[in-house]
Coordinates of C-alpha atoms in Angstrom, one line a residue:
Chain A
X139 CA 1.1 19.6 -11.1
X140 CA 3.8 22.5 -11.5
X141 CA 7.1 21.4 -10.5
X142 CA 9.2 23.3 -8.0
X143 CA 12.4 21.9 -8.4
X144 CA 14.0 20.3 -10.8
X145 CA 17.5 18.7 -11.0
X146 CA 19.1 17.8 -14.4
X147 CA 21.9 15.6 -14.0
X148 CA 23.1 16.1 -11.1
X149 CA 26.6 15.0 -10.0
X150 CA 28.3 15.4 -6.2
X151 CA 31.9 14.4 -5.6
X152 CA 33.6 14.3 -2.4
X153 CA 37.1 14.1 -3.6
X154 CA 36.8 10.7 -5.3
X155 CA 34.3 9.9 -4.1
X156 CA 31.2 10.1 -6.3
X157 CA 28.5 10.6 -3.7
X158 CA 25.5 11.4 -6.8
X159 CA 25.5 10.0 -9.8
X160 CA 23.4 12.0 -12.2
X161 CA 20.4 12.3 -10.9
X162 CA 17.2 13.9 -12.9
X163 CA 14.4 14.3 -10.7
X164 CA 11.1 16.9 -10.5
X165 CA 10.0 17.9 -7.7
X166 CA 6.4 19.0 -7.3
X167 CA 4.7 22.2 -5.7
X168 CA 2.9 21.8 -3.0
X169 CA 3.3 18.0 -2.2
X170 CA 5.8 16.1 0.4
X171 CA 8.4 14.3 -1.1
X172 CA 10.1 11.3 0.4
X173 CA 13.5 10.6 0.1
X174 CA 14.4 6.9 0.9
X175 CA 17.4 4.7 0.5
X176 CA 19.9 3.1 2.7
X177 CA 22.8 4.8 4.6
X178 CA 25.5 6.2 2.4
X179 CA 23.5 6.3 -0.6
X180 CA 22.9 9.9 -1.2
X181 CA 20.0 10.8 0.3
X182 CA 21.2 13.8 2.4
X183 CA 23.7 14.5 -0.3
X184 CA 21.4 15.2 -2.5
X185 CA 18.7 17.5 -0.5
X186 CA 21.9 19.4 0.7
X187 CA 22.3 20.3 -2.9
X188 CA 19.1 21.6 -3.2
X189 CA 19.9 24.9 -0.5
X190 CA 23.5 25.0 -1.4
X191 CA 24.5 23.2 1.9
X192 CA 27.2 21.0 0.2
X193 CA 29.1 24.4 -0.4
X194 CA 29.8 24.6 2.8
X195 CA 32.3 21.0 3.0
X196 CA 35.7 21.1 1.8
X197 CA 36.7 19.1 -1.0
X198 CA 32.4 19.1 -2.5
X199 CA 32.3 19.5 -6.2
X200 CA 28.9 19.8 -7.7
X201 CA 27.9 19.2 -11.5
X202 CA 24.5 19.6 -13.2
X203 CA 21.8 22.0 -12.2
X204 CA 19.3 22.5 -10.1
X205 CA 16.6 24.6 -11.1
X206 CA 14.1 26.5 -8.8
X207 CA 11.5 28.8 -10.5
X208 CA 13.5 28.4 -13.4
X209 CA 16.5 29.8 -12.3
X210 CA 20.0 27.7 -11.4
X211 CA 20.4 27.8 -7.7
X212 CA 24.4 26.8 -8.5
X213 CA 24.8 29.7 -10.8
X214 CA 27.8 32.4 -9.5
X215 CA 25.3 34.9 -10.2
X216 CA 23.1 33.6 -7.5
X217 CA 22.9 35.1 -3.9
X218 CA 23.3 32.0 -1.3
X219 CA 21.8 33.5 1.4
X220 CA 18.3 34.5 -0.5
X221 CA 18.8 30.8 -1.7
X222 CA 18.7 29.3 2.1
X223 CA 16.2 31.5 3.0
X224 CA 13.5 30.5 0.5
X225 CA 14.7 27.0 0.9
X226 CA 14.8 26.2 4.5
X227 CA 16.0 23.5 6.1
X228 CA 15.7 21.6 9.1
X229 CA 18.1 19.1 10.9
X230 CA 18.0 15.6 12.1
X231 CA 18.8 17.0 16.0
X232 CA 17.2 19.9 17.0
X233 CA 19.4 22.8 16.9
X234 CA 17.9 25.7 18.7
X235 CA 19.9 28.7 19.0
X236 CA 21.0 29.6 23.0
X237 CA 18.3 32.1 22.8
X238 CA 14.8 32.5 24.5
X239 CA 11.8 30.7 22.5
X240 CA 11.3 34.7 20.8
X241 CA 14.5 35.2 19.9
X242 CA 14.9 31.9 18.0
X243 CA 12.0 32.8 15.8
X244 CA 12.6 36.6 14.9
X245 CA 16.4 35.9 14.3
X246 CA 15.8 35.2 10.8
X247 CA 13.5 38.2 9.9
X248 CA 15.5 40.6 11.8
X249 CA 18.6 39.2 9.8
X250 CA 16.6 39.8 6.6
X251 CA 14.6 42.6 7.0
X252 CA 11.9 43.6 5.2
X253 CA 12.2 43.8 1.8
X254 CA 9.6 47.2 0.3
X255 CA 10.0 49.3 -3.0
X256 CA 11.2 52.9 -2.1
X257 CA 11.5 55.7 -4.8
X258 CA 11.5 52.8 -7.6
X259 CA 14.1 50.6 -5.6
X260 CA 13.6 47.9 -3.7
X261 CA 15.2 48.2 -0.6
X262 CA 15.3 46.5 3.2
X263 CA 14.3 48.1 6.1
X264 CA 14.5 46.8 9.7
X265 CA 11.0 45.2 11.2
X266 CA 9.2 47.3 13.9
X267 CA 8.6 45.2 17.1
X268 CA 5.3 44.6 16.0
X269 CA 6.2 43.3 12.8
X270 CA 8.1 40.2 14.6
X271 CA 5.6 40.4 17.5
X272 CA 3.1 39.2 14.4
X273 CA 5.7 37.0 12.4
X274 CA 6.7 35.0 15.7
X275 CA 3.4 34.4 16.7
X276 CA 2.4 33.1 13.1
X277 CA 5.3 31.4 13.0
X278 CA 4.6 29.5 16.2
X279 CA 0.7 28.9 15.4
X280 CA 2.2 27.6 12.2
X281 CA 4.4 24.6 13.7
X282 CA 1.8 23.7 16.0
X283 CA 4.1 25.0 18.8
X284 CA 2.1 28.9 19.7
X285 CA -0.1 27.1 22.3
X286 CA 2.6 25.1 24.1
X287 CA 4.4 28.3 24.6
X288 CA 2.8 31.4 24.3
X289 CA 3.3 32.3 28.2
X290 CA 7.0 31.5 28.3
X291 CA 8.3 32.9 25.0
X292 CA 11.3 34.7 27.1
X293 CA 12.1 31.1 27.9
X294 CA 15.1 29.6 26.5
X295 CA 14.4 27.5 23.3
X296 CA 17.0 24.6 25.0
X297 CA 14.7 24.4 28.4
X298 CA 12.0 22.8 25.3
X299 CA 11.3 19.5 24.8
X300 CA 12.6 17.5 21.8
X301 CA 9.8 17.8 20.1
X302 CA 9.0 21.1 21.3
X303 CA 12.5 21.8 19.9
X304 CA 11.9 20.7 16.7
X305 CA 8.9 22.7 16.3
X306 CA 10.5 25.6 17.6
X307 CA 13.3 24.8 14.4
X308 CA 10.4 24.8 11.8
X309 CA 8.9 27.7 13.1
X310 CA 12.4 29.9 13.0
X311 CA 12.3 28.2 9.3
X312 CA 8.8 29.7 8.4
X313 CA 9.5 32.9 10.1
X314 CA 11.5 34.0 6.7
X315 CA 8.9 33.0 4.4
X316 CA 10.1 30.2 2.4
X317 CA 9.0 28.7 -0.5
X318 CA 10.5 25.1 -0.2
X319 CA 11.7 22.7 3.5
X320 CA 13.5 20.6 3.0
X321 CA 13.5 18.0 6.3
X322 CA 16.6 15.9 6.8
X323 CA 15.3 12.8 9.1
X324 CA 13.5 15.1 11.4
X325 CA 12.1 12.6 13.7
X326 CA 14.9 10.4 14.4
X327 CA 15.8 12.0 17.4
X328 CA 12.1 12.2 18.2
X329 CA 9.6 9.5 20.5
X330 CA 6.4 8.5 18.6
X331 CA 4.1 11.1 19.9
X332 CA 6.3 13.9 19.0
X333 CA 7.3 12.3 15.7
X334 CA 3.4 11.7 15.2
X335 CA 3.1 15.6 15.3
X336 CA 6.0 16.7 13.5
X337 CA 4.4 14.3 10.8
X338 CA 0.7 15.7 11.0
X339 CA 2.6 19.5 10.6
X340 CA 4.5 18.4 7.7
X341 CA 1.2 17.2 5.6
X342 CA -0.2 20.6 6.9
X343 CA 2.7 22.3 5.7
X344 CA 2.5 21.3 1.7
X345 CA -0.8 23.5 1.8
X346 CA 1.7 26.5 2.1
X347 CA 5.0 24.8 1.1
X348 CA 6.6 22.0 -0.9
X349 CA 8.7 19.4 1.8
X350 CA 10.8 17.5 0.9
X351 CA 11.9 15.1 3.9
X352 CA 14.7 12.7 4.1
X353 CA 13.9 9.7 6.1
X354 CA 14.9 6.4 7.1
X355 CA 11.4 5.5 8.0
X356 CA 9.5 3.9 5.5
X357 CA 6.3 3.8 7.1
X358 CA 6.8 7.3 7.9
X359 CA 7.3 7.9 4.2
X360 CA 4.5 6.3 3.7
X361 CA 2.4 8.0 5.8
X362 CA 2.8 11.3 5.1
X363 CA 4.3 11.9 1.6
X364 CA 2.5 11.7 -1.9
X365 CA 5.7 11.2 -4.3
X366 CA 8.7 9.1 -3.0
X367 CA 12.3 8.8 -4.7
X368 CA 14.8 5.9 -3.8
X369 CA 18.2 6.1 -4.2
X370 CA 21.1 3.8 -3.6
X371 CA 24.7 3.9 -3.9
X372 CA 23.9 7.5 -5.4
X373 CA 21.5 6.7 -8.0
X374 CA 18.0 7.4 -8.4
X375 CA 16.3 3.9 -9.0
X376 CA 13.1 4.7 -8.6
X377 CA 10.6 7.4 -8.1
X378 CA 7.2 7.2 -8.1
X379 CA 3.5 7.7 -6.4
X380 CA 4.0 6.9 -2.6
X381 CA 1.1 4.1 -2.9
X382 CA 2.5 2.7 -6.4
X383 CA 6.2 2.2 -4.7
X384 CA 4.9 1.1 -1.3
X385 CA 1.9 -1.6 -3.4
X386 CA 4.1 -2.0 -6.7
X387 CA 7.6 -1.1 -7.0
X388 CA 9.0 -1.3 -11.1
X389 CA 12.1 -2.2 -9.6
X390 CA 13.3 -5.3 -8.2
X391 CA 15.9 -3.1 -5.8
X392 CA 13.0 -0.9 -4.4
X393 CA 11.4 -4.3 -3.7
X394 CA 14.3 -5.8 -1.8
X395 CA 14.8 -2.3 0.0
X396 CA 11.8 -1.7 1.0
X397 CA 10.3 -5.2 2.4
X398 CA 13.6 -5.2 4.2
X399 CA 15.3 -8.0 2.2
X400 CA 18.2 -5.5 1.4
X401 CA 20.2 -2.7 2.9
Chain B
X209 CA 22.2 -12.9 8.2
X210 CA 20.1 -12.7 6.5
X211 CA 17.5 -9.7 7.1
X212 CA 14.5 -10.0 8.7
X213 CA 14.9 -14.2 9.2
X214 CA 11.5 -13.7 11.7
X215 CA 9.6 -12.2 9.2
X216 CA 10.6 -14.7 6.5
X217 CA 10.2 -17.6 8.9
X218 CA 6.3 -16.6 9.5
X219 CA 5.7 -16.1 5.6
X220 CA 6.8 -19.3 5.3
X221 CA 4.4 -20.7 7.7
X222 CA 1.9 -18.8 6.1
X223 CA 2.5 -20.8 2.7
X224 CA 2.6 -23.9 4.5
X225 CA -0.9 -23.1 6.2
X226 CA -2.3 -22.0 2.8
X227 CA -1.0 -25.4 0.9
X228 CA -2.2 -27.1 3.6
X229 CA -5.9 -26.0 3.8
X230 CA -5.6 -25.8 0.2
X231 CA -5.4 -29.6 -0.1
X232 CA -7.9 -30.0 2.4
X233 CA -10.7 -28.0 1.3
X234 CA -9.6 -29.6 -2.4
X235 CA -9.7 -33.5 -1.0
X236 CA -13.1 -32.6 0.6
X237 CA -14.8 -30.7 -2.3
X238 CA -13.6 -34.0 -4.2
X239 CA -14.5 -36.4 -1.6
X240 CA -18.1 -35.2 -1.9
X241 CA -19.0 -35.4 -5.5
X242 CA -17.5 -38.9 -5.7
X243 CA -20.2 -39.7 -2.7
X244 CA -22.5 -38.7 -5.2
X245 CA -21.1 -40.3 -8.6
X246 CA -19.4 -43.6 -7.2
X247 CA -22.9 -44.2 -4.7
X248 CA -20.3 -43.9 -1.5
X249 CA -21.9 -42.4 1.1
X250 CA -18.9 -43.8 3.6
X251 CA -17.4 -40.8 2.6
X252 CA -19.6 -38.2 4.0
X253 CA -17.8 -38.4 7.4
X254 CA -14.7 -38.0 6.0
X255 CA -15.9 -35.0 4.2
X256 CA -17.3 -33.4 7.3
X257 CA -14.2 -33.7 9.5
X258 CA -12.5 -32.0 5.8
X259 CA -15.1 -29.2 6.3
X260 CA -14.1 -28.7 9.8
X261 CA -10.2 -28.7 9.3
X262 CA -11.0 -26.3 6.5
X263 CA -12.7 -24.1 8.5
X264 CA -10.3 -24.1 11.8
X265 CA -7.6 -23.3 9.2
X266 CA -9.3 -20.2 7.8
X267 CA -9.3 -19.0 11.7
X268 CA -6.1 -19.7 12.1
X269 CA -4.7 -18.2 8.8
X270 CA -7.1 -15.1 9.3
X271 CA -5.0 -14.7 12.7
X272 CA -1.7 -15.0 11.6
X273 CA -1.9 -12.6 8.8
X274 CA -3.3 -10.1 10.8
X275 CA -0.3 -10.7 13.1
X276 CA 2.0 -10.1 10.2
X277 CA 0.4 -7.3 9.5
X278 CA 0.6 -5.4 13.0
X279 CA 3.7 -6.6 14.0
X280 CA 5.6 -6.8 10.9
X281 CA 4.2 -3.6 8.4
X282 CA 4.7 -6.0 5.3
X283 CA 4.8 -3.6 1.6
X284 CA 4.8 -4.1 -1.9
X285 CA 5.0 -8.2 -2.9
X286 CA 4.3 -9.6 0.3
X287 CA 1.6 -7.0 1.2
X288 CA 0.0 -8.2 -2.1
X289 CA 0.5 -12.0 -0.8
X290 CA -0.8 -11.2 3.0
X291 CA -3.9 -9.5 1.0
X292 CA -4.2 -12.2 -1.4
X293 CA -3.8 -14.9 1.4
X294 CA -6.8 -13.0 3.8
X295 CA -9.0 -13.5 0.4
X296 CA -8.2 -16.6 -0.9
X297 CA -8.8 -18.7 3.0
X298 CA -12.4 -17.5 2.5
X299 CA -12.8 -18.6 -0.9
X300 CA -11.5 -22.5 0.0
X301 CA -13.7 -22.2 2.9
X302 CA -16.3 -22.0 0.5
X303 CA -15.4 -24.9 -1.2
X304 CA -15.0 -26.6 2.2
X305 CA -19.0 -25.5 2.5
X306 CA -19.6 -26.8 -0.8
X307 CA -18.6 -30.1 -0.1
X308 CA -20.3 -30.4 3.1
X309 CA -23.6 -28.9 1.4
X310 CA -23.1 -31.6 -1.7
X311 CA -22.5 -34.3 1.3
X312 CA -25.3 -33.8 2.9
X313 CA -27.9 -32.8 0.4
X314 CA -28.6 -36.8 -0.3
X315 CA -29.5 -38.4 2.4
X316 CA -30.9 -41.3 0.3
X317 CA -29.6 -42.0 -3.1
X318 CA -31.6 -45.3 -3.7
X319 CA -34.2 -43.4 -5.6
X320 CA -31.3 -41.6 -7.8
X321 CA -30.8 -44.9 -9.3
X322 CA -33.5 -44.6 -11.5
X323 CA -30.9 -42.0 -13.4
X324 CA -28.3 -43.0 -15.6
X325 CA -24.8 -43.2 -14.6
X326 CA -24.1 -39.3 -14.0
X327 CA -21.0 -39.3 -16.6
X328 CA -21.2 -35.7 -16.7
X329 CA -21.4 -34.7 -13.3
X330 CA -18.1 -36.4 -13.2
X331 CA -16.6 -34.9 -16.0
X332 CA -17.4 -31.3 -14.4
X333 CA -15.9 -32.5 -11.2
X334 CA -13.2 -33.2 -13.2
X335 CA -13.0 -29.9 -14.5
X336 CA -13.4 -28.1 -11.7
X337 CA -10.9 -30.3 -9.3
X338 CA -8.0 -29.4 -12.4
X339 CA -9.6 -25.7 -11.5
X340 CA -9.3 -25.7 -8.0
X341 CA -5.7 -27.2 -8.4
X342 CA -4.4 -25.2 -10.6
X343 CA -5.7 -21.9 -9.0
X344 CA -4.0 -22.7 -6.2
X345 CA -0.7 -24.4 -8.0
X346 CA -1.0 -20.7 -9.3
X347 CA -0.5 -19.5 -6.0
X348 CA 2.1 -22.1 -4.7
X349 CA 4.3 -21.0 -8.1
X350 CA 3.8 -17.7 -8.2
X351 CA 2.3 -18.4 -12.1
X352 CA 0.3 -15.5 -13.8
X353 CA 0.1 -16.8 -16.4
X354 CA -1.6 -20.1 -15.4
X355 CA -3.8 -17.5 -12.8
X356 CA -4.8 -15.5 -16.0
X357 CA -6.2 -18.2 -18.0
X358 CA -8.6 -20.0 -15.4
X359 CA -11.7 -17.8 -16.7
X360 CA -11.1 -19.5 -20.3
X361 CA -11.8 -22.9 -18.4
X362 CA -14.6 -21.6 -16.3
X363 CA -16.5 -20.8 -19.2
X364 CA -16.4 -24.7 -19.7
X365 CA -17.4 -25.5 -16.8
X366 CA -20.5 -22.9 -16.9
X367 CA -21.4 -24.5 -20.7
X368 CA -21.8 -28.3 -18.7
X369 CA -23.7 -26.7 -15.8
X370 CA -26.3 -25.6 -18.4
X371 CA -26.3 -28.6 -20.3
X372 CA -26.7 -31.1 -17.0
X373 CA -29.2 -28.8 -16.1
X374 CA -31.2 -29.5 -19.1
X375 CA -30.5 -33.1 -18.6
X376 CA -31.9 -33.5 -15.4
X377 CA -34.7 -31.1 -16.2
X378 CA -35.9 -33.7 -19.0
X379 CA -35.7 -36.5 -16.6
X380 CA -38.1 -34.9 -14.0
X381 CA -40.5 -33.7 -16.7
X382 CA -40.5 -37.6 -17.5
X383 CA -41.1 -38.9 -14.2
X384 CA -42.0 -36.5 -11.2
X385 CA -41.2 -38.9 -9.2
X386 CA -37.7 -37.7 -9.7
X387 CA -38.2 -34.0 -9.1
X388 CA -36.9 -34.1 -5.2
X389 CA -34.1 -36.1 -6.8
X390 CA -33.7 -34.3 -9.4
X391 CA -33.4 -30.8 -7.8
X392 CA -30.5 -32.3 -5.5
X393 CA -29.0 -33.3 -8.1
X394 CA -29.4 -30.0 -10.1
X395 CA -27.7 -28.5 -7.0
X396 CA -24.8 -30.7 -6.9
X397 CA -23.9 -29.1 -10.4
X398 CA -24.9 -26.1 -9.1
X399 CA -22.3 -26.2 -6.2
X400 CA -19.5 -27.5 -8.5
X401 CA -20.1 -24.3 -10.8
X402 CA -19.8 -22.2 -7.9
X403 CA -16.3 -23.6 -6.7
X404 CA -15.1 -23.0 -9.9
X405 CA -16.0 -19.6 -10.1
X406 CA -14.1 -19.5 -6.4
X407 CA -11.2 -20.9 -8.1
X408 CA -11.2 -18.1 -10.8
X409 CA -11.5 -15.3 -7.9
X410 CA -8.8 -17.2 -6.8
X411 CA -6.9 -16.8 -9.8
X412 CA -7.7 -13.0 -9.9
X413 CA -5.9 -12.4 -6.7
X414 CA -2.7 -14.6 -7.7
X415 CA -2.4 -12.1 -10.6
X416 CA -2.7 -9.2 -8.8
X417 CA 0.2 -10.4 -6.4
X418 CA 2.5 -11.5 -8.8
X419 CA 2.4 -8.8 -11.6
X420 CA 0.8 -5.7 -9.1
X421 CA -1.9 -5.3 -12.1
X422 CA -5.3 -6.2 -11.7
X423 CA -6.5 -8.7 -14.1
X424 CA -8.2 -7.5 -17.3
X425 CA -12.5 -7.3 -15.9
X426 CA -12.8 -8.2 -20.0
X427 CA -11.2 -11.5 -19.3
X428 CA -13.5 -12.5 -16.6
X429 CA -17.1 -11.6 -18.9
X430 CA -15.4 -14.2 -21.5
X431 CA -17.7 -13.9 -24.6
X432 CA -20.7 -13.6 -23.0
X433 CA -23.1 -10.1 -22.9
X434 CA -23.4 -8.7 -19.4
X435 CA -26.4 -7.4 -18.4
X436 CA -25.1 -3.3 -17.2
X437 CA -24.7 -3.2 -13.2
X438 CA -27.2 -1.6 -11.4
X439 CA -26.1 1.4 -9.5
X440 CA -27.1 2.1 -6.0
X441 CA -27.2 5.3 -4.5
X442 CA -25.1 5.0 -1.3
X443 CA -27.5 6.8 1.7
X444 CA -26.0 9.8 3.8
X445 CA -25.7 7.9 7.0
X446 CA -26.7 11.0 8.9
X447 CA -30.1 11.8 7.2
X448 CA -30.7 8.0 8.4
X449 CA -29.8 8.4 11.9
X450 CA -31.2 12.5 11.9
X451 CA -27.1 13.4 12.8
X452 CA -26.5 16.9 12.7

């Protein structure tokens, strides 16, 4: 299995406080990734490292590297925004923009552009409309979401259901081609039938992309990823196959945690 | 608090309903092969109402663990002790069976007299009974260790089978007046060998749900050559019921 990310001791501090404490970790293509752990203990620390996020909070120091296609994503050398855009990453609430259902999806692209090799340089040019016409409908068929909308995509993306939302968020995240999503407890916000089919998307998803989700659901780690890490107080204790920590933990903690007994 | 007190509470019921049909599935398997050695056939009630406790109990433990299961999502140790639980109640059930089978094979021992003394079928009772109670002591202590050396004693109790066998077989071929006898008899052993390998499965699952590791299959063959496993082709359900 080829690994897409990897982090190599990997340190966060918030001021004092030391939010990660070395954590080494592979990350493998094509798979969804769990991240489980109690509150506080790093868990959205550390996926916000992985797209650069933490950069954005005052007083956030990182140490160690992460490396994606072989490349540090903390180097100075490294452009952010290419970062976030092959690294997506979608939020706990739905967050669509204040824009109609279209508008939400093509912002991304139209921000991009489309990147072509002219006279031996490659250079961005602006999509045509029928560029986006065909990366918002893709987009949409993608998160499950075309059907639901396809007759109302002037519509505002806030008139949408939760759910609907939601979808609408992974879809503006797959509309500039990523390579990696990370999740940050995407369902929490969710009922159980739109959680059920942000989860089935997700396991479709790793066909195209490696997920990585944050959760504080442990059946819904276990029900739709195929590698899940436990941290606490901002170590990594444990990672393993989903079944072997779920049937057989190594580690008395990952017991405790996840049969409820702790945390 | 302490977390999930609810869930706690109903695993220790669970333990409780275990031990419980434990002993009683133990007493009766007992009960019945002392009918048989000690002449008492007084005890064949007591060994039916054992039988039925035994078997109302594996209802009722069936039940709750699926109730754990749906309404509390139990993982990693105590999904291995719910699965371990939902196997084991069948396997004392058995020996509930067994007892009842052994209890009512004889109807009328006068004729068994002619035998000697059975010392032996005692002896494997004894055997087996330490078994039985020690596969399920392995349970009650959590003990691998005592859960992964069961087999070593089954192999025992397998030798004595064969030689009581041979025993009885003489006797018949003696007198065939003693065949019908004879053959109960041959069945009691028969019985007790089967509890004990109950015991052992028994002991399989109590190592599985301590350590997470199945028990070593090179273990349960002991020193003895098995024959290789046939292998079945499984048929395409749809050619069977012409499903397109």
């Amino acid at each position: 299995m080829t690994t897409a990310i990897r982090t190599d001791d990997l340190h966060v501090y918030f001021d004092k406080n030391h939010a990660l404490k070395g954590v080494s970790m592979d990350i493998e293509m094509n798979r969804v990734t769990a991240v489980i752990g109690p509150s506080g203990c790093g868990k959205s620390t550390f996926i916000r490292c992985i797209n650069r996020m933490n950069d954005l909070i005052p007083g956030c120091m990182v140490k160690g590297k992460v490396m994606v296609d072989g490349e540090d994503i903390n180097d100075d050398e490294i452009d952010v925004v290419n970062v976030r855009r092959r690294i997506g990453m979608v939020f706990q609430k739905p967050n669509p923009f204040p824009k109609s259902i279209y508008e939400n999806v093509a912002y991304g692209p139209r921000l991009h552009g489309v990147a072509e090799m002219a006279d031996g340089r490659l250079r961005r040019r602006k999509h045509t409309k029928k560029d986006l016409d065909e990366i918002v409908e893709h987009s949409l068929k993608r998160a499950a979401l075309w059907d639901e909308v396809k007759d109302r995509l002037d519509k505002s993306g806030t008139s949408l259901s939760g759910g609907q939302q939601q979808r609408l968020c992974i879809a503006r995240t797959l509309a500039v081609n990523p390579e990696i999503i990370l999740f940050d407890e995407p369902c929490s916000a969710l009922d159980p039938i739109a959680t059920a089919k942000i989860e089935d998307l997700l396991v479709d998803l790793k066909k195209d992309y490696t997920v990585v989700i944050v959760t504080h659901s442990m059946q819904q780690a276990a029900r739709i990823s195929d590698r899940t890490a436990f941290f606490y107080l901002g170590d990594l204790v444990e990672m393993g196959d989903t079944k072997q920590i779920f049937e057989r933990p190594q580690k008395e903690l990952t017991e405790q945690y996840i049969t409820g007994r702790m945390g | 608090m302490t977390p999930r007190t609810t869930f706690n509470h109903e695993m220790e019921e669970l333990s409780k309903e275990i031990t419980e049909m434990a002993n009683a599935s133990r007493t009766a398997f007992e009960r019945s092969v002392q009918m048989i050695t000690d002449m008492d056939f007084s005890l064949r009630e007591e060994v039916r109402a054992l039988d039925k406790l035994v078997y109302q109990l594996n209802e009722q433990i069936d039940r709750h663990c699926l109730d754990i299961i749906a309404l509390h999502s139990p993982v990693a140790g105590d999904l291995r002790l719910i699965s371990a639980c939902l196997k084991m109640v069948e396997d004392l059930n058995r020996f509930g069976r067994y007892a009842t089978d052994i209890a009512e094979l004889i109807d009328d021992f006068e004729e068994g007299k002619a035998f000697k003394r059975f010392e032996s079928l005692r002896t494997m009772s004894c055997l087996v009974v330490g078994i039985v109670d020690d596969a399920v002591y392995s349970f009650l202590q959590r003990d691998a260790e005592k859960a992964s050396h069961l087999h070593e004693r089954d192999d025992a109790v397998d030798a004595l089978y064969d030689s009581i066998f041979r025993e009885i077989l003489t006797y018949m071929m003696e007198d065939p007046r003693k065949i019908t006898i004879g053959i109960d008899l041959i069945l009691v052993a028969r019985y007790m060998e089967r509890v004990a390998d109950h015991a052992c499965n028994i002991g399989e699952y109590v190592y599985y749900m301590v350590t997470g590791e199945r028990l070593d299959p090179k273990l349960r063959t002991g020193s003895v050559e098995q024959p290789p496993c046939r292998i079945f082709e499984h048929p395409d359900p749809r050619s069977e019921l012409d499903l397109k």
